[in-house]
Short mmCIF file of C-alpha atoms in Angstrom, two decimals:
data_model
loop_
_atom_site.label_atom_id
_atom_site.label_comp_id
_atom_site.label_asym_id
_atom_site.label_seq_id
_atom_site.Cartn_x
_atom_site.Cartn_y
_atom_site.Cartn_z
CA UNK S 1 -56.70 -6.09 -9.38
CA UNK S 2 -57.70 -2.69 -8.03
CA UNK S 3 -59.13 0.32 -9.85
CA UNK S 4 -57.21 3.59 -10.17
CA UNK S 5 -57.96 6.95 -11.78
CA UNK S 6 -55.55 8.07 -14.48
CA UNK S 7 -55.13 11.79 -13.74
CA UNK S 8 -54.63 12.66 -17.41
CA UNK S 9 -58.43 12.41 -17.65
CA UNK S 10 -58.78 15.47 -15.40
CA UNK S 11 -55.64 17.32 -16.56
CA UNK S 12 -57.54 20.62 -16.97
CA UNK S 13 -58.27 20.54 -13.23
CA UNK S 14 -54.68 19.98 -12.11
CA UNK S 15 -52.99 23.29 -12.97
CA UNK S 16 -52.05 24.42 -9.45
CA UNK S 17 -51.42 22.73 -6.09
CA UNK S 18 -54.82 24.02 -4.91
CA UNK S 19 -56.49 22.54 -8.01
CA UNK S 20 -54.73 19.23 -7.37
CA UNK S 21 -55.84 19.15 -3.74
CA UNK S 22 -59.49 19.81 -4.65
CA UNK S 23 -59.39 17.26 -7.47
CA UNK S 24 -57.88 14.54 -5.30
CA UNK S 25 -60.72 15.00 -2.85
CA UNK S 26 -63.23 14.59 -5.69
CA UNK S 27 -61.44 11.46 -6.91
CA UNK S 28 -61.66 9.94 -3.43
CA UNK S 29 -65.34 10.91 -3.11
CA UNK S 30 -66.12 9.02 -6.33
CA UNK S 31 -64.73 5.90 -4.67
CA UNK S 32 -61.23 5.59 -6.14
CA UNK S 33 -58.48 4.65 -3.72
CA UNK S 34 -55.56 4.99 -6.15
CA UNK S 35 -54.32 7.27 -8.91
CA UNK S 36 -51.83 7.27 -11.74
CA UNK S 37 -49.91 10.55 -11.83
CA UNK S 38 -49.98 12.14 -15.28
CA UNK S 39 -50.85 15.55 -16.67
CA UNK S 40 -50.41 17.46 -13.42
CA UNK S 41 -49.16 21.03 -13.12
CA UNK S 42 -46.16 22.19 -11.10
CA UNK S 43 -46.12 20.82 -7.55
CA UNK S 44 -43.43 19.59 -5.20
CA UNK S 45 -43.01 15.84 -4.88
CA UNK S 46 -43.43 15.93 -1.10
CA UNK S 47 -46.46 18.23 -1.38
CA UNK S 48 -48.20 15.87 -3.77
CA UNK S 49 -47.44 12.95 -1.47
CA UNK S 50 -48.91 14.90 1.45
CA UNK S 51 -52.13 15.57 -0.51
CA UNK S 52 -52.54 11.95 -1.57
CA UNK S 53 -51.87 10.69 1.95
CA UNK S 54 -54.45 13.09 3.34
CA UNK S 55 -57.03 11.74 0.89
CA UNK S 56 -55.81 8.15 1.43
CA UNK S 57 -54.97 7.71 -2.25
CA UNK S 58 -52.21 5.34 -3.40
CA UNK S 59 -49.99 6.49 -6.28
CA UNK S 60 -49.87 3.25 -8.23
CA UNK S 61 -48.05 4.39 -11.38
CA UNK S 62 -46.88 7.43 -13.32
CA UNK S 63 -46.17 8.78 -16.77
CA UNK S 64 -42.70 10.33 -17.07
CA UNK S 65 -41.25 12.27 -20.05
CA UNK S 66 -38.68 10.29 -22.02
CA UNK S 67 -36.16 13.12 -21.69
CA UNK S 68 -36.36 12.75 -17.88
CA UNK S 69 -35.77 9.01 -18.14
CA UNK S 70 -32.72 9.64 -20.31
CA UNK S 71 -31.21 12.68 -18.59
CA UNK S 72 -32.71 12.86 -15.08
CA UNK S 73 -33.13 9.25 -14.06
CA UNK S 74 -31.79 9.78 -10.54
CA UNK S 75 -34.42 12.47 -9.98
CA UNK S 76 -37.11 10.16 -11.37
CA UNK S 77 -36.04 7.41 -8.97
CA UNK S 78 -36.08 9.81 -6.00
CA UNK S 79 -39.54 11.09 -6.96
CA UNK S 80 -40.97 7.58 -7.07
CA UNK S 81 -39.36 6.70 -3.77
CA UNK S 82 -41.03 9.74 -2.17
CA UNK S 83 -44.35 8.69 -3.66
CA UNK S 84 -43.84 5.02 -2.69
CA UNK S 85 -44.67 4.20 -6.31
CA UNK S 86 -43.11 1.19 -8.03
CA UNK S 87 -44.32 1.57 -11.61
CA UNK S 88 -42.53 4.18 -13.74
CA UNK S 89 -44.52 4.72 -16.90
CA UNK S 90 -43.63 6.08 -20.33
CA UNK S 91 -46.62 7.33 -22.32
CA UNK S 92 -45.13 6.70 -25.77
CA UNK S 93 -41.81 6.32 -27.54
CA UNK S 94 -40.42 9.50 -29.14
CA UNK S 95 -41.91 10.24 -32.60
CA UNK S 96 -38.58 9.83 -34.39
CA UNK S 97 -38.51 6.11 -33.51
CA UNK S 98 -42.01 5.20 -34.68
CA UNK S 99 -41.68 4.97 -38.46
CA UNK S 100 -39.05 2.27 -38.98
CA UNK S 101 -37.83 -1.06 -37.70
CA UNK S 102 -34.49 0.55 -36.92
CA UNK S 103 -36.27 3.11 -34.75
CA UNK S 104 -37.99 0.38 -32.77
CA UNK S 105 -34.71 -1.47 -32.29
CA UNK S 106 -32.98 1.70 -31.07
CA UNK S 107 -35.81 2.49 -28.67
CA UNK S 108 -35.86 -1.08 -27.38
CA UNK S 109 -32.16 -0.87 -26.56
CA UNK S 110 -32.46 2.50 -24.81
CA UNK S 111 -35.61 1.56 -22.89
CA UNK S 112 -34.07 -1.73 -21.76
CA UNK S 113 -31.14 0.15 -20.24
CA UNK S 114 -33.52 2.52 -18.46
CA UNK S 115 -35.54 -0.45 -17.24
CA UNK S 116 -32.42 -2.20 -15.97
CA UNK S 117 -31.39 0.84 -13.91
CA UNK S 118 -34.92 1.26 -12.52
CA UNK S 119 -34.99 -2.43 -11.59
CA UNK S 120 -31.74 -2.00 -9.68
CA UNK S 121 -33.45 0.80 -7.72
CA UNK S 122 -36.40 -1.44 -6.88
CA UNK S 123 -38.72 0.12 -9.48
CA UNK S 124 -40.33 -1.17 -12.69
CA UNK S 125 -40.39 0.45 -16.12
CA UNK S 126 -43.79 0.15 -17.87
CA UNK S 127 -44.49 1.16 -21.47
CA UNK S 128 -47.87 2.55 -22.57
CA UNK S 129 -48.86 1.83 -26.16
CA UNK S 130 -51.00 3.63 -28.71
CA UNK S 131 -52.18 2.23 -32.03
CA UNK S 132 -49.01 3.02 -34.00
CA UNK S 133 -47.08 0.13 -32.39
CA UNK S 134 -49.32 -2.27 -34.33
CA UNK S 135 -47.99 -1.12 -37.70
CA UNK S 136 -45.88 -3.79 -39.40
CA UNK S 137 -42.26 -3.54 -40.46
CA UNK S 138 -41.01 -6.34 -42.71
CA UNK S 139 -44.12 -8.28 -41.75
CA UNK S 140 -43.69 -7.89 -38.00
CA UNK S 141 -45.71 -5.58 -35.74
CA UNK S 142 -43.82 -2.92 -33.86
CA UNK S 143 -45.23 -4.25 -30.61
CA UNK S 144 -43.78 -7.68 -31.34
CA UNK S 145 -40.40 -6.09 -32.03
CA UNK S 146 -40.53 -4.40 -28.62
CA UNK S 147 -41.47 -7.65 -26.93
CA UNK S 148 -38.71 -9.61 -28.62
CA UNK S 149 -35.93 -7.03 -28.32
CA UNK S 150 -36.38 -6.18 -24.65
CA UNK S 151 -35.75 -8.10 -21.45
CA UNK S 152 -38.94 -9.44 -19.91
CA UNK S 153 -37.82 -8.35 -16.43
CA UNK S 154 -36.71 -4.83 -17.33
CA UNK S 155 -39.36 -3.84 -19.90
CA UNK S 156 -42.98 -4.27 -18.86
CA UNK S 157 -46.15 -3.12 -20.60
CA UNK S 158 -48.88 -0.78 -19.44
CA UNK S 159 -51.28 -1.75 -22.19
CA UNK S 160 -53.97 0.70 -23.21
CA UNK S 161 -56.72 -1.61 -24.42
CA UNK S 162 -58.56 1.06 -26.42
CA UNK S 163 -55.45 1.62 -28.51
CA UNK S 164 -54.89 -2.12 -28.93
CA UNK S 165 -58.42 -2.29 -30.38
CA UNK S 166 -57.79 0.80 -32.52
CA UNK S 167 -54.64 -0.84 -33.88
CA UNK S 168 -56.73 -3.72 -35.23
CA UNK S 169 -55.51 -6.19 -32.61
CA UNK S 170 -57.41 -8.31 -30.09
CA UNK S 171 -57.13 -6.84 -26.55
CA UNK S 172 -57.75 -10.18 -24.83
CA UNK S 173 -55.16 -11.96 -26.97
CA UNK S 174 -52.62 -9.28 -26.10
CA UNK S 175 -53.45 -9.35 -22.39
CA UNK S 176 -52.63 -13.06 -22.40
CA UNK S 177 -49.58 -12.49 -24.59
CA UNK S 178 -47.96 -10.15 -22.06
CA UNK S 179 -48.51 -12.41 -19.05
CA UNK S 180 -45.68 -11.84 -16.60
CA UNK S 181 -44.89 -8.45 -18.16
CA UNK S 182 -47.93 -6.38 -17.18
CA UNK S 183 -49.05 -5.37 -13.69
CA UNK S 184 -50.79 -2.12 -14.71
CA UNK S 185 -53.37 -1.74 -17.48
CA UNK S 186 -55.26 1.22 -18.96
CA UNK S 187 -59.01 0.82 -19.30
CA UNK S 188 -61.22 2.91 -21.56
CA UNK S 189 -64.04 1.92 -23.88
CA UNK S 190 -64.42 2.24 -27.65
CA UNK S 191 -67.56 3.73 -29.21
CA UNK S 192 -68.66 4.53 -32.75
CA UNK S 193 -71.08 7.36 -33.50
CA UNK S 194 -73.82 7.24 -36.12
CA UNK S 195 -71.56 9.15 -38.53
CA UNK S 196 -68.77 6.58 -38.04
CA UNK S 197 -66.65 8.71 -35.72
CA UNK S 198 -64.39 6.73 -33.39
CA UNK S 199 -64.72 7.93 -29.81
CA UNK S 200 -63.34 7.24 -26.36
CA UNK S 201 -66.11 6.12 -24.02
CA UNK S 202 -66.63 5.39 -20.35
CA UNK S 203 -66.20 1.74 -19.37
CA UNK S 204 -69.42 -0.11 -20.21
CA UNK S 205 -70.68 2.65 -22.51
CA UNK S 206 -68.85 1.45 -25.62
CA UNK S 207 -68.51 -1.81 -27.53
CA UNK S 208 -65.56 -3.56 -25.89
CA UNK S 209 -66.25 -6.79 -24.00
CA UNK S 210 -65.20 -5.70 -20.54
CA UNK S 211 -66.48 -8.79 -18.73
CA UNK S 212 -63.98 -10.93 -20.67
CA UNK S 213 -61.29 -8.23 -20.52
CA UNK S 214 -61.44 -8.12 -16.73
CA UNK S 215 -61.33 -11.92 -16.56
CA UNK S 216 -58.21 -11.91 -18.73
CA UNK S 217 -56.56 -9.24 -16.57
CA UNK S 218 -57.27 -11.27 -13.44
CA UNK S 219 -55.88 -14.37 -15.17
CA UNK S 220 -52.47 -12.76 -15.72
CA UNK S 221 -52.40 -11.15 -12.24
CA UNK S 222 -52.71 -7.49 -13.20
CA UNK S 223 -52.43 -5.42 -10.00
CA UNK S 224 -53.82 -2.05 -11.11
CA UNK S 225 -56.47 -1.06 -13.66
CA UNK S 226 -56.17 2.67 -14.37
CA UNK S 227 -59.28 4.29 -15.85
CA UNK S 228 -58.45 6.88 -18.48
CA UNK S 229 -60.50 8.90 -20.95
CA UNK S 230 -58.47 11.11 -23.27
CA UNK S 231 -61.48 13.19 -24.35
CA UNK S 232 -64.82 13.45 -22.53
CA UNK S 233 -66.47 15.43 -25.37
CA UNK S 234 -67.87 18.20 -23.20
CA UNK S 235 -68.88 15.99 -20.29
CA UNK S 236 -67.39 16.80 -16.90
CA UNK S 237 -64.38 14.43 -16.68
CA UNK S 238 -65.19 13.68 -13.04
CA UNK S 239 -68.58 12.45 -14.24
CA UNK S 240 -66.84 10.26 -16.81
CA UNK S 241 -64.61 8.78 -14.11
CA UNK S 242 -67.70 8.17 -11.98
CA UNK S 243 -69.53 6.32 -14.77
CA UNK S 244 -66.52 4.11 -15.46
CA UNK S 245 -65.98 3.44 -11.75
CA UNK S 246 -69.60 2.45 -11.14
CA UNK S 247 -69.72 0.19 -14.19
CA UNK S 248 -66.47 -1.52 -13.22
CA UNK S 249 -67.81 -2.18 -9.72
CA UNK S 250 -70.94 -3.72 -11.29
CA UNK S 251 -68.63 -5.98 -13.31
CA UNK S 252 -66.99 -7.17 -10.11
CA UNK S 253 -63.85 -4.99 -10.07
CA UNK S 254 -62.38 -3.93 -6.73
CA UNK S 255 -61.91 -0.32 -5.68
#
């Protein structure tokens, strides 16, 4: 398992091609050798590939809008081929599907079809969760519905372990539960302030047991661990990525 930087963390520094070029250099200087593309401003697919090749950064995964997966799938496939990127990520299901069992069933059917077409093109669909998928419908968690109603080859997970924790579930249990269906994982830590505010934290700076989490990820053969922090609370996001990177290396992770 190798570490990657989820670019959503530094989205405010990715507005223009020049911004992206400067930021990719900073990412490489921290020690990262891979990125997940998300939250970037307008840039040509070939231009982004040129920048990442210059900085010797692998594009390991992406986040793609659902509308593009539905209506522009051929373009999505071409983009990933240019980037030499296998894992096509969806950041969340559309809001209209989240509040009912029927919505989950509809999404599972649509996403499975997308995943089947991506598989035929040599790519892999990966779904990124939040906490809402752990709500129950008729006694069954939404995440379980997704697991049961999708094909294990066509529909993989990109589990965000912070959101698993926030949903009241056990991250390690879920890592083991998705064995064979997860090659990319999102890492961020979970902290509580003195006034009981839930906060995103750099890896090793919160309360999650990352020694055991990394062991579990290795056990199920995760390939990429993408570091993400949705909010850095005024701290320079490059500093946040540096803290997480250094702490992961101390825990035995591989750059």
